[in-house]
Tab-separated table of C-alpha atoms in Angstrom:
chain	number	residue	atom	x	y	z
I	17	MET	CA	-47.112	25.303	-29.181
I	18	HIS	CA	-44.877	28.358	-28.707
I	19	VAL	CA	-41.155	27.797	-28.161
I	20	THR	CA	-38.543	30.289	-26.996
I	21	ALA	CA	-34.804	29.674	-26.807
I	22	ILE	CA	-32.711	31.248	-24.071
I	23	ILE	CA	-29.087	31.522	-25.156
I	24	VAL	CA	-26.847	31.980	-22.128
I	25	ALA	CA	-23.819	33.989	-23.264
I	26	ALA	CA	-23.035	36.187	-20.258
I	27	GLY	CA	-19.778	34.503	-19.217
I	28	ALA	CA	-16.554	36.386	-19.896
I	29	GLY	CA	-14.677	33.474	-21.480
I	30	ARG	CA	-11.420	35.456	-21.444
I	31	ARG	CA	-9.252	32.305	-21.493
I	32	ILE	CA	-9.498	32.298	-25.274
I	33	GLY	CA	-9.893	35.853	-26.433
I	34	GLY	CA	-7.934	37.879	-23.901
I	35	GLU	CA	-9.782	41.204	-23.722
I	36	ILE	CA	-12.509	39.952	-26.068
I	37	SER	CA	-15.293	37.712	-24.810
I	38	LYS	CA	-15.150	34.377	-26.613
I	39	MET	CA	-18.737	34.897	-27.764
I	40	TYR	CA	-17.493	37.408	-30.345
I	41	LEU	CA	-14.497	35.450	-31.590
I	42	LEU	CA	-14.689	34.497	-35.247
I	43	ILE	CA	-15.093	30.869	-36.235
I	44	GLU	CA	-14.430	30.639	-39.955
I	45	GLY	CA	-15.350	34.288	-40.302
I	46	ARG	CA	-18.575	34.332	-38.228
I	47	PRO	CA	-18.841	35.285	-34.528
I	48	LEU	CA	-19.468	32.353	-32.212
I	49	VAL	CA	-22.666	33.779	-30.728
I	50	LEU	CA	-24.175	34.338	-34.182
I	51	ARG	CA	-23.415	30.761	-35.194
I	52	THR	CA	-25.305	29.562	-32.126
I	53	LEU	CA	-28.291	31.779	-32.929
I	54	ASP	CA	-28.218	30.519	-36.525
I	55	ARG	CA	-28.786	27.009	-35.198
I	56	MET	CA	-31.768	28.006	-33.091
I	57	PHE	CA	-33.533	29.656	-36.012
I	58	SER	CA	-32.805	26.745	-38.340
I	59	THR	CA	-35.249	24.582	-36.362
I	60	ARG	CA	-38.925	23.972	-37.074
I	61	SER	CA	-39.879	24.728	-33.472
I	62	VAL	CA	-38.046	27.793	-32.103
I	63	GLU	CA	-39.955	31.021	-32.769
I	64	ARG	CA	-38.111	33.510	-30.594
I	65	ALA	CA	-34.827	33.876	-28.722
I	66	VAL	CA	-33.666	35.625	-25.573
I	67	LEU	CA	-29.929	36.294	-25.701
I	68	VAL	CA	-28.436	36.776	-22.236
I	69	VAL	CA	-25.165	38.719	-22.308
I	70	ALA	CA	-22.937	40.592	-19.873
I	71	ALA	CA	-24.126	44.114	-19.062
I	72	ASP	CA	-21.014	45.690	-20.570
I	73	GLU	CA	-21.542	43.770	-23.824
I	74	MET	CA	-25.147	44.828	-24.466
I	75	ALA	CA	-24.372	47.680	-26.864
I	76	ARG	CA	-21.791	45.637	-28.755
I	77	CYS	CA	-24.154	42.691	-29.126
I	78	ALA	CA	-27.062	44.886	-30.239
I	79	ALA	CA	-24.875	46.459	-32.931
I	80	LEU	CA	-23.682	43.016	-34.046
I	81	LEU	CA	-27.262	41.805	-34.473
I	82	ARG	CA	-28.383	44.965	-36.288
I	83	GLY	CA	-25.558	44.555	-38.764
I	84	ASP	CA	-26.179	40.881	-39.510
I	85	ALA	CA	-28.332	40.220	-42.570
I	86	ALA	CA	-29.325	36.726	-41.440
I	87	LEU	CA	-30.471	37.692	-37.939
I	88	ARG	CA	-31.383	41.389	-37.898
I	89	ASP	CA	-35.074	40.695	-38.515
I	90	ARG	CA	-35.344	37.711	-36.212
I	91	PRO	CA	-37.294	38.084	-32.933
I	92	ILE	CA	-34.293	38.270	-30.590
I	93	VAL	CA	-34.518	40.008	-27.213
I	94	LEU	CA	-31.384	41.002	-25.313
I	95	GLN	CA	-31.167	40.582	-21.550
I	96	THR	CA	-28.372	41.313	-19.099
I	97	GLY	CA	-26.926	38.329	-17.266
I	98	GLY	CA	-26.387	37.769	-13.572
I	99	ALA	CA	-23.369	36.957	-11.434
I	100	THR	CA	-23.716	33.198	-12.016
I	101	ARG	CA	-24.969	31.002	-14.816
I	102	GLN	CA	-28.055	30.133	-12.796
I	103	GLN	CA	-28.849	33.803	-12.274
I	104	SER	CA	-28.338	34.444	-15.987
I	105	ALA	CA	-30.776	31.674	-16.897
I	106	MET	CA	-33.321	33.112	-14.488
I	107	ARG	CA	-32.873	36.556	-16.009
I	108	GLY	CA	-33.590	34.997	-19.388
I	109	LEU	CA	-36.779	33.437	-18.047
I	110	GLU	CA	-37.957	36.902	-17.018
I	111	LYS	CA	-38.091	37.876	-20.718
I	112	LEU	CA	-40.418	35.070	-21.820
I	113	GLU	CA	-43.645	36.126	-23.459
I	114	ALA	CA	-46.868	35.095	-21.756
I	115	ASN	CA	-47.771	32.548	-24.428
I	116	THR	CA	-44.487	30.603	-24.222
I	117	ASP	CA	-45.072	26.875	-23.715
I	118	ILE	CA	-41.595	25.369	-24.060
I	119	VAL	CA	-38.213	26.856	-23.115
I	120	VAL	CA	-34.959	25.740	-24.777
I	121	ILE	CA	-31.949	26.752	-22.640
I	122	HIS	CA	-28.655	26.516	-24.502
I	123	ASP	CA	-25.040	27.512	-23.962
I	124	GLY	CA	-23.968	30.277	-26.304
I	125	ALA	CA	-20.640	28.490	-26.688
I	126	ARG	CA	-22.173	25.400	-28.367
I	127	PRO	CA	-22.545	26.505	-32.004
I	128	PHE	CA	-22.949	23.107	-33.690
I	129	ILE	CA	-26.102	21.662	-32.133
I	130	SER	CA	-28.255	20.233	-34.902
I	131	ALA	CA	-31.731	21.542	-35.654
I	132	ALA	CA	-33.066	17.986	-35.599
I	133	LEU	CA	-31.860	17.405	-32.041
I	134	ILE	CA	-33.345	20.686	-30.820
I	135	ASP	CA	-36.694	19.720	-32.341
I	136	ARG	CA	-36.528	16.279	-30.708
I	137	CYS	CA	-35.866	17.930	-27.356
I	138	VAL	CA	-38.857	20.218	-27.785
I	139	SER	CA	-41.098	17.233	-28.533
I	140	GLY	CA	-39.650	15.367	-25.561
I	141	ALA	CA	-40.235	18.256	-23.172
I	142	ALA	CA	-43.794	18.702	-24.398
I	143	ASP	CA	-44.390	15.058	-23.503
I	144	LYS	CA	-42.310	14.586	-20.348
I	145	GLY	CA	-41.799	18.062	-18.920
I	146	ALA	CA	-37.997	18.191	-18.852
I	147	VAL	CA	-35.338	16.705	-21.133
I	148	VAL	CA	-31.613	17.243	-21.602
I	149	VAL	CA	-29.088	15.877	-24.054
I	150	GLY	CA	-25.938	13.992	-23.157
I	151	LEU	CA	-23.518	11.226	-23.979
I	152	PRO	CA	-22.460	8.136	-22.006
I	153	ALA	CA	-19.157	8.782	-20.247
I	154	ARG	CA	-16.255	7.220	-22.140
I	155	ASP	CA	-13.513	7.783	-19.569
I	156	THR	CA	-13.167	6.350	-16.080
I	157	ILE	CA	-14.364	8.913	-13.521
I	158	LYS	CA	-12.714	9.119	-10.111
I	159	VAL	CA	-13.582	11.202	-7.044
I	160	VAL	CA	-10.414	12.971	-5.882
I	161	GLY	CA	-9.777	14.791	-2.586
I	162	ASP	CA	-8.168	18.188	-2.111
I	163	ASP	CA	-4.848	16.406	-1.556
I	164	ARG	CA	-5.151	14.732	-4.992
I	165	ARG	CA	-5.685	11.338	-3.368
I	166	ILE	CA	-8.242	9.168	-5.179
I	167	GLN	CA	-11.182	8.493	-2.898
I	168	THR	CA	-13.324	6.250	-5.071
I	169	THR	CA	-14.029	5.207	-8.655
I	170	LEU	CA	-17.554	5.711	-9.957
I	171	GLU	CA	-19.401	3.066	-11.945
I	172	ARG	CA	-19.115	4.355	-15.493
I	173	SER	CA	-22.113	2.499	-16.893
I	174	SER	CA	-24.530	4.921	-15.195
I	175	LEU	CA	-22.592	8.146	-15.875
I	176	TRP	CA	-23.484	10.602	-18.630
I	177	GLU	CA	-21.798	13.799	-19.801
I	178	VAL	CA	-24.622	16.311	-20.032
I	179	GLN	CA	-24.718	18.982	-22.725
I	180	THR	CA	-27.232	21.608	-23.739
I	181	PRO	CA	-29.885	22.248	-24.913
I	182	GLN	CA	-31.892	21.548	-21.796
I	183	VAL	CA	-35.574	21.906	-22.566
I	184	PHE	CA	-38.539	22.354	-20.234
I	185	GLN	CA	-42.193	23.139	-20.036
I	186	ARG	CA	-42.335	26.814	-19.151
I	187	GLY	CA	-44.278	26.510	-15.882
I	188	LEU	CA	-41.923	23.840	-14.551
I	189	ILE	CA	-38.615	25.615	-15.197
I	190	VAL	CA	-39.891	28.975	-13.934
I	191	ALA	CA	-41.221	27.442	-10.701
I	192	ALA	CA	-38.033	25.423	-10.189
I	193	HIS	CA	-35.789	28.467	-10.612
I	194	GLN	CA	-37.939	30.527	-8.283
I	195	GLN	CA	-37.723	27.814	-5.620
I	196	ALA	CA	-33.940	27.522	-6.037
I	197	ALA	CA	-33.593	31.287	-5.585
I	198	ARG	CA	-35.678	31.189	-2.411
I	199	ASP	CA	-33.602	28.294	-1.055
I	200	GLY	CA	-30.266	29.891	-1.946
I	201	ILE	CA	-29.333	26.962	-4.186
I	202	GLU	CA	-26.651	27.444	-6.850
I	203	ALA	CA	-26.896	24.741	-9.495
I	204	THR	CA	-24.416	24.020	-12.268
I	205	ASP	CA	-27.147	23.497	-14.864
I	206	ASP	CA	-30.878	23.943	-15.263
I	207	ALA	CA	-31.600	20.230	-14.998
I	208	MET	CA	-30.208	20.278	-11.454
I	209	VAL	CA	-32.670	23.039	-10.554
I	210	VAL	CA	-35.558	20.857	-11.707
I	211	GLU	CA	-34.123	17.776	-9.983
I	212	ARG	CA	-33.968	19.648	-6.670
I	213	PHE	CA	-37.548	20.759	-7.301
I	214	GLY	CA	-38.492	17.085	-7.130
I	215	GLN	CA	-39.433	16.592	-10.762
I	216	PRO	CA	-37.972	14.002	-13.163
I	217	VAL	CA	-35.602	14.966	-15.945
I	218	PHE	CA	-35.047	12.650	-18.909
I	219	ILE	CA	-31.992	12.383	-21.133
I	220	LEU	CA	-31.814	12.085	-24.917
I	221	ASP	CA	-28.777	10.963	-26.880
I	222	GLY	CA	-26.620	13.972	-27.669
I	223	GLU	CA	-24.127	14.570	-30.459
I	224	ARG	CA	-20.327	14.286	-30.376
I	225	THR	CA	-20.224	17.304	-32.675
I	226	ASN	CA	-22.066	19.440	-30.100
I	227	ILE	CA	-18.789	20.727	-28.694
I	228	LYS	CA	-18.449	23.589	-26.231
I	229	ILE	CA	-15.922	26.290	-27.094
I	230	THR	CA	-13.921	26.694	-23.888
I	231	LEU	CA	-10.191	26.533	-24.681
I	232	PRO	CA	-8.076	27.875	-27.562
I	233	GLU	CA	-7.774	24.434	-29.117
I	234	ASP	CA	-11.573	24.269	-29.331
I	235	ILE	CA	-11.508	27.117	-31.873
I	236	TRP	CA	-9.059	25.128	-33.990
I	237	LEU	CA	-11.276	22.037	-33.726
I	238	ALA	CA	-14.437	23.993	-34.596
I	239	GLU	CA	-12.885	25.523	-37.704
I	240	ALA	CA	-11.521	22.153	-38.788
I	241	MET	CA	-15.002	20.638	-38.409
I	242	ILE	CA	-16.492	23.338	-40.632
I	243	ARG	CA	-13.807	23.028	-43.302
I	244	GLU	CA	-14.130	19.234	-43.405
I	245	GLY	CA	-17.932	19.262	-43.501
I	246	ARG	CA	-18.338	17.485	-40.161
I	247	VAL	CA	-20.947	19.866	-38.750
I	248	PRO	CA	-24.480	18.417	-38.851
């Protein structure tokens, strides 16, 4: 079974780094995007990676990879992203090799996913076709109108906060993305593309440590987790 990871890292993420994309910000001395790639290649299953980055970051990212002793010899292919996350994921799919069986799609801003969970997702996708990771919602979720008036409260027992990786059999995710593009559908994650394609998606228990670096305080939290040995 041949497994390729698509790391989606094309978003600007300027809320943290100002003129610098957050993907290149240092977390305890190592760029965020490299920490995420480290995790992919620490698994038993992932053989190859497609790193999707903004067009104006291609040269910078290529130089970063060439200069990194841990990753310079890894099979990593760079691809330019699209205008939306969905388009970026589809651009990543275009770089899959013909023998790819399973595709692991992961946010570049989640550097602490464990190798064990990635491997479980790969096994799950091989069996069921499509799996994602997530956690049961802990907070009460309300639907709020444009005027900030609460419209309804959702039943929390059936709500999950979905993370990445999201892992699929290659034929399924490619066909689902192609159909979404034809239909003009913009989905917020790859699971939604498969759901709209009419195929089931299953959820595995995620990890609280699988945080997404989005805001400045997330950098502080990530570095604290590393220093205190709380990263799986």
